[in-house]
mmCIF file of C-alpha atoms and ligand atoms in Angstrom:
data_model
loop_
_atom_site.group_PDB
_atom_site.id
_atom_site.type_symbol
_atom_site.label_atom_id
_atom_site.label_comp_id
_atom_site.label_asym_id
_atom_site.label_seq_id
_atom_site.Cartn_x
_atom_site.Cartn_y
_atom_site.Cartn_z
ATOM 1 C CA PRO A 1 15.204 -13.227 10.109
ATOM 2 C CA THR A 2 15.393 -15.880 12.834
ATOM 3 C CA ALA A 3 13.386 -19.114 12.656
ATOM 4 C CA SER A 4 10.862 -17.918 15.232
ATOM 5 C CA GLU A 5 10.288 -14.662 13.399
ATOM 6 C CA ASN A 6 9.733 -16.694 10.250
ATOM 7 C CA GLN A 7 6.965 -18.702 11.890
ATOM 8 C CA ASN A 8 4.976 -15.523 12.308
ATOM 9 C CA PHE A 9 5.391 -14.201 8.844
ATOM 10 C CA CYS A 10 4.307 -15.273 5.408
ATOM 11 C CA PHE A 11 3.958 -12.784 2.596
ATOM 12 C CA LYS A 12 1.023 -14.708 1.172
ATOM 13 C CA ASP A 13 -1.035 -14.154 4.352
ATOM 14 C CA GLU A 14 -0.333 -10.441 4.159
ATOM 15 C CA LEU A 15 -1.503 -10.204 0.553
ATOM 16 C CA ASP A 16 -4.523 -12.383 1.368
ATOM 17 C CA ALA A 17 -5.791 -9.596 3.623
ATOM 18 C CA PHE A 18 -6.485 -7.632 0.448
ATOM 19 C CA LYS A 19 -8.654 -10.492 -0.789
ATOM 20 C CA LEU A 20 -10.612 -10.323 2.477
ATOM 21 C CA SER A 21 -11.010 -6.585 2.015
ATOM 22 C CA LEU A 22 -13.294 -7.090 -1.004
ATOM 23 C CA SER A 23 -16.898 -7.341 0.114
ATOM 24 C CA PRO A 24 -19.408 -9.395 -1.932
ATOM 25 C CA ASN A 25 -20.714 -6.207 -3.575
ATOM 26 C CA LYS A 26 -17.145 -5.119 -4.344
ATOM 27 C CA GLU A 27 -16.673 -2.497 -1.691
ATOM 28 C CA VAL A 28 -13.340 -2.242 0.138
ATOM 29 C CA ILE A 29 -13.527 -3.127 3.843
ATOM 30 C CA LEU A 30 -11.193 -0.762 5.615
ATOM 31 C CA GLU A 31 -10.225 -3.080 8.465
ATOM 32 C CA HIS A 32 -8.816 -5.714 6.078
ATOM 33 C CA TYR A 33 -7.269 -3.131 3.785
ATOM 34 C CA LEU A 34 -5.345 -1.796 6.773
ATOM 35 C CA ALA A 35 -4.428 -5.339 7.845
ATOM 36 C CA GLY A 36 -2.933 -5.831 4.383
ATOM 37 C CA TRP A 37 -0.939 -2.646 4.779
ATOM 38 C CA SER A 38 0.246 -3.632 8.260
ATOM 39 C CA GLY A 39 1.573 -6.829 6.730
ATOM 40 C CA LEU A 40 3.454 -4.896 4.062
ATOM 41 C CA VAL A 41 4.992 -2.712 6.757
ATOM 42 C CA LYS A 42 6.003 -5.832 8.698
ATOM 43 C CA PHE A 43 7.672 -7.090 5.567
ATOM 44 C CA LEU A 44 9.481 -3.798 4.932
ATOM 45 C CA ASN A 45 10.824 -3.907 8.468
ATOM 46 C CA ARG A 46 12.206 -7.397 7.819
ATOM 47 C CA LEU A 47 14.186 -6.015 4.905
ATOM 48 C CA GLY A 48 16.209 -3.758 7.159
ATOM 49 C CA ASN A 49 16.478 -0.421 8.894
ATOM 50 C CA VAL A 50 17.060 1.592 5.733
ATOM 51 C CA PHE A 51 13.362 1.263 5.063
ATOM 52 C CA GLY A 52 12.516 2.827 8.380
ATOM 53 C CA PHE A 53 11.513 6.187 6.903
ATOM 54 C CA ILE A 54 9.250 4.453 4.424
ATOM 55 C CA SER A 55 7.593 2.106 6.900
ATOM 56 C CA LYS A 56 7.175 4.874 9.505
ATOM 57 C CA ASP A 57 5.159 7.022 7.140
ATOM 58 C CA ALA A 58 2.972 4.091 6.115
ATOM 59 C CA SER A 59 2.533 3.065 9.778
ATOM 60 C CA SER A 60 1.435 6.508 10.854
ATOM 61 C CA LYS A 61 -1.129 6.620 8.048
ATOM 62 C CA ILE A 62 -2.437 3.172 8.976
ATOM 63 C CA GLN A 63 -2.768 4.427 12.555
ATOM 64 C CA ILE A 64 -4.700 7.564 11.554
ATOM 65 C CA LEU A 65 -7.232 5.398 9.716
ATOM 66 C CA LYS A 66 -7.421 2.859 12.571
ATOM 67 C CA ASN A 67 -8.232 5.711 14.930
ATOM 68 C CA PHE A 68 -11.191 6.694 12.732
ATOM 69 C CA LEU A 69 -12.294 3.068 12.576
ATOM 70 C CA ASN A 70 -12.159 2.707 16.362
ATOM 71 C CA GLY A 71 -13.518 6.178 17.029
ATOM 72 C CA GLU A 72 -16.899 7.666 17.717
ATOM 73 C CA HIS A 73 -17.986 7.456 14.051
ATOM 74 C CA GLY A 74 -16.287 4.112 13.434
ATOM 75 C CA SER A 75 -19.277 2.542 11.690
ATOM 76 C CA GLU A 76 -19.068 5.225 8.970
ATOM 77 C CA TYR A 77 -15.590 3.923 8.205
ATOM 78 C CA PHE A 78 -16.544 0.302 7.610
ATOM 79 C CA THR A 79 -15.762 0.522 3.906
ATOM 80 C CA VAL A 80 -13.760 2.999 1.839
ATOM 81 C CA GLN A 81 -17.040 3.772 0.071
ATOM 82 C CA SER A 82 -18.853 4.635 3.305
ATOM 83 C CA MET A 83 -15.863 6.680 4.505
ATOM 84 C CA VAL A 84 -15.869 8.787 1.327
ATOM 85 C CA LYS A 85 -19.611 9.339 1.551
ATOM 86 C CA TYR A 86 -19.518 10.259 5.250
ATOM 87 C CA GLU A 87 -16.530 12.601 5.083
ATOM 88 C CA LEU A 88 -17.800 14.401 1.975
ATOM 89 C CA GLU A 89 -21.345 14.804 3.271
ATOM 90 C CA ASN A 90 -20.022 16.269 6.503
ATOM 91 C CA ASN A 91 -17.368 18.505 4.935
ATOM 92 C CA LEU A 92 -14.536 16.666 6.662
ATOM 93 C CA VAL A 93 -12.097 16.784 3.734
ATOM 94 C CA ASP A 94 -9.809 19.637 2.648
ATOM 95 C CA LEU A 95 -10.329 19.222 -1.098
ATOM 96 C CA LYS A 96 -8.298 22.048 -2.602
ATOM 97 C CA LYS A 97 -5.850 23.215 0.016
ATOM 98 C CA ALA A 98 -4.841 22.137 3.502
ATOM 99 C CA GLY A 99 -7.152 23.671 6.091
ATOM 100 C CA SER A 100 -8.950 22.437 9.142
ATOM 101 C CA HIS A 101 -8.873 18.759 8.119
ATOM 102 C CA PRO A 102 -5.229 18.012 7.286
ATOM 103 C CA GLU A 103 -5.592 14.333 8.230
ATOM 104 C CA SER A 104 -8.946 13.291 6.821
ATOM 105 C CA GLY A 105 -9.546 9.632 6.125
ATOM 106 C CA CYS A 106 -9.903 10.366 2.386
ATOM 107 C CA ARG A 107 -6.599 12.225 2.246
ATOM 108 C CA THR A 108 -4.740 9.661 4.317
ATOM 109 C CA LEU A 109 -6.043 6.681 2.363
ATOM 110 C CA LEU A 110 -5.120 8.372 -0.927
ATOM 111 C CA ARG A 111 -1.439 8.259 0.112
ATOM 112 C CA LEU A 112 -1.631 4.526 0.813
ATOM 113 C CA HIS A 113 -3.624 4.004 -2.363
ATOM 114 C CA ARG A 114 -0.928 5.653 -4.486
ATOM 115 C CA ALA A 115 1.731 3.550 -2.778
ATOM 116 C CA LEU A 116 -0.289 0.400 -3.501
ATOM 117 C CA ARG A 117 0.137 1.064 -7.217
ATOM 118 C CA TRP A 118 3.884 1.134 -6.737
ATOM 119 C CA LEU A 119 3.756 -2.134 -4.812
ATOM 120 C CA GLU A 120 1.686 -3.740 -7.557
ATOM 121 C CA LEU A 121 4.099 -2.642 -10.307
ATOM 122 C CA PHE A 122 7.115 -3.750 -8.297
ATOM 123 C CA LEU A 123 5.726 -7.184 -7.416
ATOM 124 C CA GLU A 124 4.645 -7.709 -11.027
ATOM 125 C CA ARG A 125 8.206 -7.009 -12.163
ATOM 126 C CA LEU A 126 9.519 -9.349 -9.509
ATOM 127 C CA ARG A 127 7.094 -12.068 -10.568
ATOM 128 C CA THR A 128 8.163 -11.946 -14.201
ATOM 129 C CA SER A 129 11.872 -11.356 -13.545
ATOM 130 C CA GLN A 130 14.727 -13.608 -14.613
ATOM 131 C CA GLU A 131 17.203 -15.090 -12.157
ATOM 132 C CA ASP A 132 19.667 -12.269 -12.749
ATOM 133 C CA GLY A 133 17.040 -9.546 -12.265
ATOM 134 C CA LYS A 134 17.994 -6.725 -9.892
ATOM 135 C CA THR A 135 15.396 -5.933 -7.234
ATOM 136 C CA SER A 136 16.760 -2.391 -6.833
ATOM 137 C CA VAL A 137 16.181 -1.674 -10.530
ATOM 138 C CA MET A 138 12.724 -3.270 -10.556
ATOM 139 C CA CYS A 139 11.765 -1.298 -7.468
ATOM 140 C CA ALA A 140 13.110 2.003 -8.815
ATOM 141 C CA ASP A 141 11.427 1.511 -12.205
ATOM 142 C CA ALA A 142 8.105 0.774 -10.516
ATOM 143 C CA TYR A 143 8.516 3.816 -8.288
ATOM 144 C CA ASN A 144 9.429 6.187 -11.105
ATOM 145 C CA GLU A 145 6.431 4.996 -13.070
ATOM 146 C CA SER A 146 3.991 5.650 -10.229
ATOM 147 C CA LEU A 147 4.536 7.104 -6.778
ATOM 148 C CA ALA A 148 7.526 9.303 -7.640
ATOM 149 C CA GLN A 149 5.361 11.891 -9.421
ATOM 150 C CA PHE A 150 3.706 12.702 -6.075
ATOM 151 C CA HIS A 151 6.950 13.105 -4.133
ATOM 152 C CA PRO A 152 9.275 16.102 -3.860
ATOM 153 C CA TRP A 153 12.884 15.754 -4.946
ATOM 154 C CA VAL A 154 14.268 15.051 -1.487
ATOM 155 C CA ILE A 155 11.957 12.050 -0.924
ATOM 156 C CA ARG A 156 12.662 10.706 -4.405
ATOM 157 C CA LYS A 157 16.372 10.938 -3.632
ATOM 158 C CA ALA A 158 16.030 9.173 -0.266
ATOM 159 C CA ALA A 159 13.813 6.481 -1.796
ATOM 160 C CA GLY A 160 16.353 5.911 -4.564
ATOM 161 C CA LEU A 161 19.109 5.404 -1.996
ATOM 162 C CA ALA A 162 16.942 2.995 0.016
ATOM 163 C CA PHE A 163 16.162 0.901 -3.102
ATOM 164 C CA CYS A 164 19.878 0.361 -3.653
ATOM 165 C CA MET A 165 19.972 -1.411 -0.297
ATOM 166 C CA LEU A 166 17.278 -3.932 -1.210
ATOM 167 C CA PRO A 167 18.424 -7.533 -0.919
ATOM 168 C CA GLY A 168 18.977 -9.469 -4.141
ATOM 169 C CA ARG A 169 16.203 -11.386 -5.807
ATOM 170 C CA LEU A 170 16.777 -14.692 -3.993
ATOM 171 C CA SER A 171 17.151 -13.149 -0.521
ATOM 172 C CA PHE A 172 14.089 -11.081 -1.241
ATOM 173 C CA PHE A 173 12.114 -14.206 -2.102
ATOM 174 C CA GLU A 174 13.412 -15.879 1.064
ATOM 175 C CA ALA A 175 12.326 -12.924 3.209
ATOM 176 C CA MET A 176 8.784 -13.477 1.922
ATOM 177 C CA ASN A 177 8.845 -16.902 3.602
ATOM 178 C CA VAL A 178 6.525 -18.455 1.052
ATOM 179 C CA GLY A 179 8.659 -21.332 -0.257
ATOM 180 C CA THR A 180 10.806 -21.959 -3.306
ATOM 181 C CA PRO A 181 11.205 -19.235 -5.953
ATOM 182 C CA ASP A 182 8.708 -21.125 -8.124
ATOM 183 C CA GLN A 183 6.204 -21.072 -5.290
ATOM 184 C CA VAL A 184 6.760 -17.354 -4.763
ATOM 185 C CA VAL A 185 6.121 -16.697 -8.451
ATOM 186 C CA ALA A 186 2.946 -18.816 -8.370
ATOM 187 C CA MET A 187 1.748 -17.081 -5.201
ATOM 188 C CA LEU A 188 2.276 -13.649 -6.749
ATOM 189 C CA GLY A 189 0.409 -14.744 -9.850
ATOM 190 C CA GLU A 190 -2.613 -15.550 -7.719
ATOM 191 C CA ALA A 191 -2.435 -12.699 -5.227
ATOM 192 C CA LEU A 192 -1.575 -9.754 -7.463
ATOM 193 C CA PRO A 193 -4.818 -9.669 -9.483
ATOM 194 C CA VAL A 194 -6.666 -9.150 -6.209
ATOM 195 C CA VAL A 195 -4.411 -6.228 -5.266
ATOM 196 C CA VAL A 196 -5.029 -4.804 -8.750
ATOM 197 C CA GLU A 197 -8.784 -5.135 -8.285
ATOM 198 C CA VAL A 198 -8.729 -3.404 -4.897
ATOM 199 C CA TYR A 199 -6.588 -0.657 -6.391
ATOM 200 C CA GLN A 200 -8.917 -0.189 -9.359
ATOM 201 C CA ILE A 201 -12.094 -0.041 -7.270
ATOM 202 C CA THR A 202 -10.517 2.622 -5.046
ATOM 203 C CA GLN A 203 -9.176 4.510 -8.059
ATOM 204 C CA ASP A 204 -12.607 4.573 -9.745
ATOM 205 C CA LEU A 205 -14.282 5.692 -6.529
ATOM 206 C CA TYR A 206 -11.781 8.512 -5.992
ATOM 207 C CA ALA A 207 -12.008 9.585 -9.625
ATOM 208 C CA LYS A 208 -15.812 9.644 -9.488
ATOM 209 C CA HIS A 209 -15.720 12.003 -6.509
ATOM 210 C CA ASP A 210 -12.818 14.052 -7.848
ATOM 211 C CA LEU A 211 -10.605 13.099 -4.889
ATOM 212 C CA LEU A 212 -7.395 12.147 -6.679
ATOM 213 C CA ASP A 213 -5.626 15.434 -5.947
ATOM 214 C CA ILE A 214 -6.431 15.998 -2.274
ATOM 215 C CA PRO A 215 -3.487 17.979 -0.867
HETATM 216 C C1 LIG B 301 8.127 -4.253 -0.660
HETATM 217 C C2 LIG B 301 6.951 -3.616 0.016
HETATM 218 C C3 LIG B 301 6.805 -2.211 -0.421
HETATM 219 C C4 LIG B 301 5.581 -1.538 0.154
HETATM 220 C C5 LIG B 301 5.943 -0.233 0.665
HETATM 221 C C6 LIG B 301 5.151 0.902 0.227
HETATM 222 C C7 LIG B 301 5.359 2.036 1.167
HETATM 223 C C8 LIG B 301 5.373 3.341 0.436
HETATM 224 C C9 LIG B 301 5.679 4.501 1.313
HETATM 225 C C10 LIG B 301 6.608 5.493 0.641
HETATM 226 C C11 LIG B 301 6.877 6.591 1.595
HETATM 227 C C12 LIG B 301 8.111 7.407 1.311
HETATM 228 C C13 LIG B 301 8.331 8.425 2.390
HETATM 229 C C14 LIG B 301 7.111 9.194 2.755
HETATM 230 C C15 LIG B 301 6.596 10.162 1.976
HETATM 231 C C16 LIG B 301 5.348 10.921 2.328
HETATM 232 O O1 LIG B 301 5.649 12.291 2.221
HETATM 233 C C17 LIG B 301 4.273 10.539 1.326
HETATM 234 N N1 LIG B 301 3.724 9.258 1.687
HETATM 235 C C18 LIG B 301 3.448 8.318 0.771
HETATM 236 C C19 LIG B 301 2.884 7.010 1.279
HETATM 237 O O2 LIG B 301 3.616 8.470 -0.412
HETATM 238 C C20 LIG B 301 3.166 11.548 1.242
HETATM 239 O O3 LIG B 301 2.512 11.659 2.478
HETATM 240 P P1 LIG B 301 2.259 13.149 3.038
HETATM 241 O O4 LIG B 301 3.610 13.773 3.265
HETATM 242 O O5 LIG B 301 1.453 13.880 1.993
HETATM 243 O O6 LIG B 301 1.500 12.942 4.336
#
């Protein structure tokens, strides 16, 4: 990335959006959750064009949710909790098979939520990695342990190829634009627990309402 692009990007700010997404009573504020995701997409795009198919899917899902947030019933989408309540009470979710609501907020957020688990596992591996650690292996291991189970063979194959193109550990750290490797590791140590908490709150909410398998 050029110097001017670097001025606009810092991976810490992107992860901090997830901290902002936690309300005092531990609900997840959708606007900040989506801001966190937009930052992750920005970062993916910095890593190169091979991640285009990944970032495009995430971007389109962010956009679907932003449209709800800015739409007629926007106030119902203030938090993930209020979104779930509103969409369920008004029968706006296809729970068992795709029907008249193929792009509900609940369904769309579930895809991002599953991907967040992958991100968490990957960044945790990165944080604890040695200097000779391979980002492609860390990323693939994290993926196979989480998101892969929800993807058909052809996506798993494409994702595997994309991971091979990830920059090495040091270049990856540099792309984050946070500082020295030590500073990156410290930043991840502080930011990841928040991502984990946001993930867990969403997971518990979805489990409680039996929403973890929305098609
Ligand atoms: C280093 C930063 C990494 C964060 C990136 C996380 C992005 C994860 C997106 C993976 C997408 C792979 C290609 C898309 C697959 C879609 O079919 C799938 N989407 C997701 C997010 O898993 C399922 O969505 P669908 O097809 O049911 O609408």
